[in-house]
Amino acid sequence: MDMILILAILLVILVALLAAALLIPADISIRPFKEGPLAQLCVSFRLLKGVSSGRLDVSTAKQEFRLRVLGVTILTKDLKKTDSAKKEKKKKEEKEKPTDWKKLVWNANELYDAGMDLVGALAKNTSIKRLRGKVKVGLSDPAHTGMLVGFLYAGSGIAKAVLPESELEIEIEPSFDKERMDADIETELRLPLFKVVIPLIRFFHRVRTI
């Protein structure tokens, strides 16, 4: 009897945590970085106001995912090794069962519609909290560099007008002496997960039935 009560309490706690995770918006941070030949992407998220968090680092040197709960790392996964193992498994499966390209082409519109529905739901329910960073641009022709910088400033002004509640701080630095396209930008997003659960289920259901 005591064991049943303990299990019931644990089940209630798990359901409450799941409901809270869905109702409390998730904070997502996306930071692409490029400086010369070095390129890196960092994606992190926080659930339940930071009770649980994760971080994905992708670069030429490493591809790693870390999951933390209450500040303690409970999972570290090297995605580079996992990716290579998946590729080997996929090659074996393709040899045994070739891809049905006719089926993919025939259902291309269905796949496109499913993807666009999901993207639309994510775009509709995602709000930008902060967008800040620095962009360094330089083309072979200084005149073209000036034109590009002008377009970027205009785009930045439009973004500030369209997103008045967001904190936008983008520094644009022209380079007239050499060609370059470097950036260090951090975007902070907020997404209520309960609003995208149904679109996600629909997407995977439609894809699986194809």
PDB file of N, CA and C in Angstrom, residues 15-27 46-49 190-197:
ATOM      1  N   VAL A  15       3.588  14.597 -13.539  1.00  0.00           N
ATOM      2  CA  VAL A  15       2.545  15.249 -14.343  1.00  0.00           C
ATOM      3  C   VAL A  15       2.566  16.758 -14.115  1.00  0.00           C
ATOM      4  N   ALA A  16       2.747  17.167 -12.845  1.00  0.00           N
ATOM      5  CA  ALA A  16       2.793  18.598 -12.526  1.00  0.00           C
ATOM      6  C   ALA A  16       3.995  19.272 -13.190  1.00  0.00           C
ATOM      7  N   LEU A  17       5.159  18.591 -13.168  1.00  0.00           N
ATOM      8  CA  LEU A  17       6.354  19.146 -13.811  1.00  0.00           C
ATOM      9  C   LEU A  17       6.174  19.248 -15.323  1.00  0.00           C
ATOM     10  N   LEU A  18       5.560  18.218 -15.912  1.00  0.00           N
ATOM     11  CA  LEU A  18       5.321  18.240 -17.355  1.00  0.00           C
ATOM     12  C   LEU A  18       4.369  19.373 -17.730  1.00  0.00           C
ATOM     13  N   ALA A  19       3.308  19.532 -16.934  1.00  0.00           N
ATOM     14  CA  ALA A  19       2.353  20.613 -17.202  1.00  0.00           C
ATOM     15  C   ALA A  19       3.020  21.978 -17.051  1.00  0.00           C
ATOM     16  N   ALA A  20       3.856  22.120 -16.020  1.00  0.00           N
ATOM     17  CA  ALA A  20       4.556  23.393 -15.813  1.00  0.00           C
ATOM     18  C   ALA A  20       5.522  23.680 -16.950  1.00  0.00           C
ATOM     19  N   ALA A  21       6.221  22.623 -17.426  1.00  0.00           N
ATOM     20  CA  ALA A  21       7.166  22.805 -18.535  1.00  0.00           C
ATOM     21  C   ALA A  21       6.453  23.243 -19.807  1.00  0.00           C
ATOM     22  N   LEU A  22       5.225  22.758 -20.000  1.00  0.00           N
ATOM     23  CA  LEU A  22       4.459  23.140 -21.187  1.00  0.00           C
ATOM     24  C   LEU A  22       3.868  24.538 -21.056  1.00  0.00           C
ATOM     25  N   LEU A  23       3.449  24.906 -19.841  1.00  0.00           N
ATOM     26  CA  LEU A  23       2.778  26.191 -19.637  1.00  0.00           C
ATOM     27  C   LEU A  23       3.756  27.352 -19.489  1.00  0.00           C
ATOM     28  N   ILE A  24       4.881  27.113 -18.811  1.00  0.00           N
ATOM     29  CA  ILE A  24       5.879  28.179 -18.642  1.00  0.00           C
ATOM     30  C   ILE A  24       6.706  28.270 -19.922  1.00  0.00           C
ATOM     31  N   PRO A  25       6.746  29.429 -20.570  1.00  0.00           N
ATOM     32  CA  PRO A  25       7.481  29.554 -21.842  1.00  0.00           C
ATOM     33  C   PRO A  25       8.949  29.166 -21.705  1.00  0.00           C
ATOM     34  N   ALA A  26       9.446  28.493 -22.718  1.00  0.00           N
ATOM     35  CA  ALA A  26      10.862  28.112 -22.758  1.00  0.00           C
ATOM     36  C   ALA A  26      11.681  29.275 -23.310  1.00  0.00           C
ATOM     37  N   ASP A  27      12.842  29.499 -22.721  1.00  0.00           N
ATOM     38  CA  ASP A  27      13.772  30.521 -23.209  1.00  0.00           C
ATOM     39  C   ASP A  27      14.816  29.842 -24.085  1.00  0.00           C
ATOM     40  N   ARG A  46      16.283  26.955 -21.819  1.00  0.00           N
ATOM     41  CA  ARG A  46      16.000  26.885 -20.387  1.00  0.00           C
ATOM     42  C   ARG A  46      14.528  26.559 -20.195  1.00  0.00           C
ATOM     43  N   LEU A  47      14.256  25.526 -19.395  1.00  0.00           N
ATOM     44  CA  LEU A  47      12.891  25.134 -19.076  1.00  0.00           C
ATOM     45  C   LEU A  47      12.633  25.359 -17.594  1.00  0.00           C
ATOM     46  N   LEU A  48      11.390  25.659 -17.254  1.00  0.00           N
ATOM     47  CA  LEU A  48      10.992  25.851 -15.849  1.00  0.00           C
ATOM     48  C   LEU A  48      11.866  26.905 -15.176  1.00  0.00           C
ATOM     49  N   LYS A  49      12.064  28.023 -15.891  1.00  0.00           N
ATOM     50  CA  LYS A  49      12.845  29.149 -15.359  1.00  0.00           C
ATOM     51  C   LYS A  49      14.275  28.754 -14.989  1.00  0.00           C
ATOM     52  N   ARG A 190      11.471  33.362 -26.934  1.00  0.00           N
ATOM     53  CA  ARG A 190      10.581  32.779 -25.921  1.00  0.00           C
ATOM     54  C   ARG A 190       9.471  32.023 -26.641  1.00  0.00           C
ATOM     55  N   LEU A 191       9.265  30.773 -26.230  1.00  0.00           N
ATOM     56  CA  LEU A 191       8.302  29.909 -26.917  1.00  0.00           C
ATOM     57  C   LEU A 191       7.442  29.151 -25.910  1.00  0.00           C
ATOM     58  N   PRO A 192       6.123  29.403 -25.880  1.00  0.00           N
ATOM     59  CA  PRO A 192       5.222  28.588 -25.049  1.00  0.00           C
ATOM     60  C   PRO A 192       5.063  27.203 -25.688  1.00  0.00           C
ATOM     61  N   LEU A 193       5.574  26.186 -25.043  1.00  0.00           N
ATOM     62  CA  LEU A 193       5.614  24.854 -25.652  1.00  0.00           C
ATOM     63  C   LEU A 193       4.233  24.262 -25.892  1.00  0.00           C
ATOM     64  N   PHE A 194       3.261  24.583 -25.034  1.00  0.00           N
ATOM     65  CA  PHE A 194       1.938  23.965 -25.195  1.00  0.00           C
ATOM     66  C   PHE A 194       1.268  24.393 -26.503  1.00  0.00           C
ATOM     67  N   LYS A 195       1.711  25.522 -27.071  1.00  0.00           N
ATOM     68  CA  LYS A 195       1.105  25.998 -28.315  1.00  0.00           C
ATOM     69  C   LYS A 195       1.651  25.287 -29.556  1.00  0.00           C
ATOM     70  N   VAL A 196       2.751  24.559 -29.394  1.00  0.00           N
ATOM     71  CA  VAL A 196       3.334  23.875 -30.559  1.00  0.00           C
ATOM     72  C   VAL A 196       3.289  22.351 -30.428  1.00  0.00           C
ATOM     73  N   VAL A 197       2.729  21.848 -29.331  1.00  0.00           N
ATOM     74  CA  VAL A 197       2.647  20.393 -29.151  1.00  0.00           C
ATOM     75  C   VAL A 197       1.774  19.765 -30.233  1.00  0.00           C
TER      76      VAL A 197
END
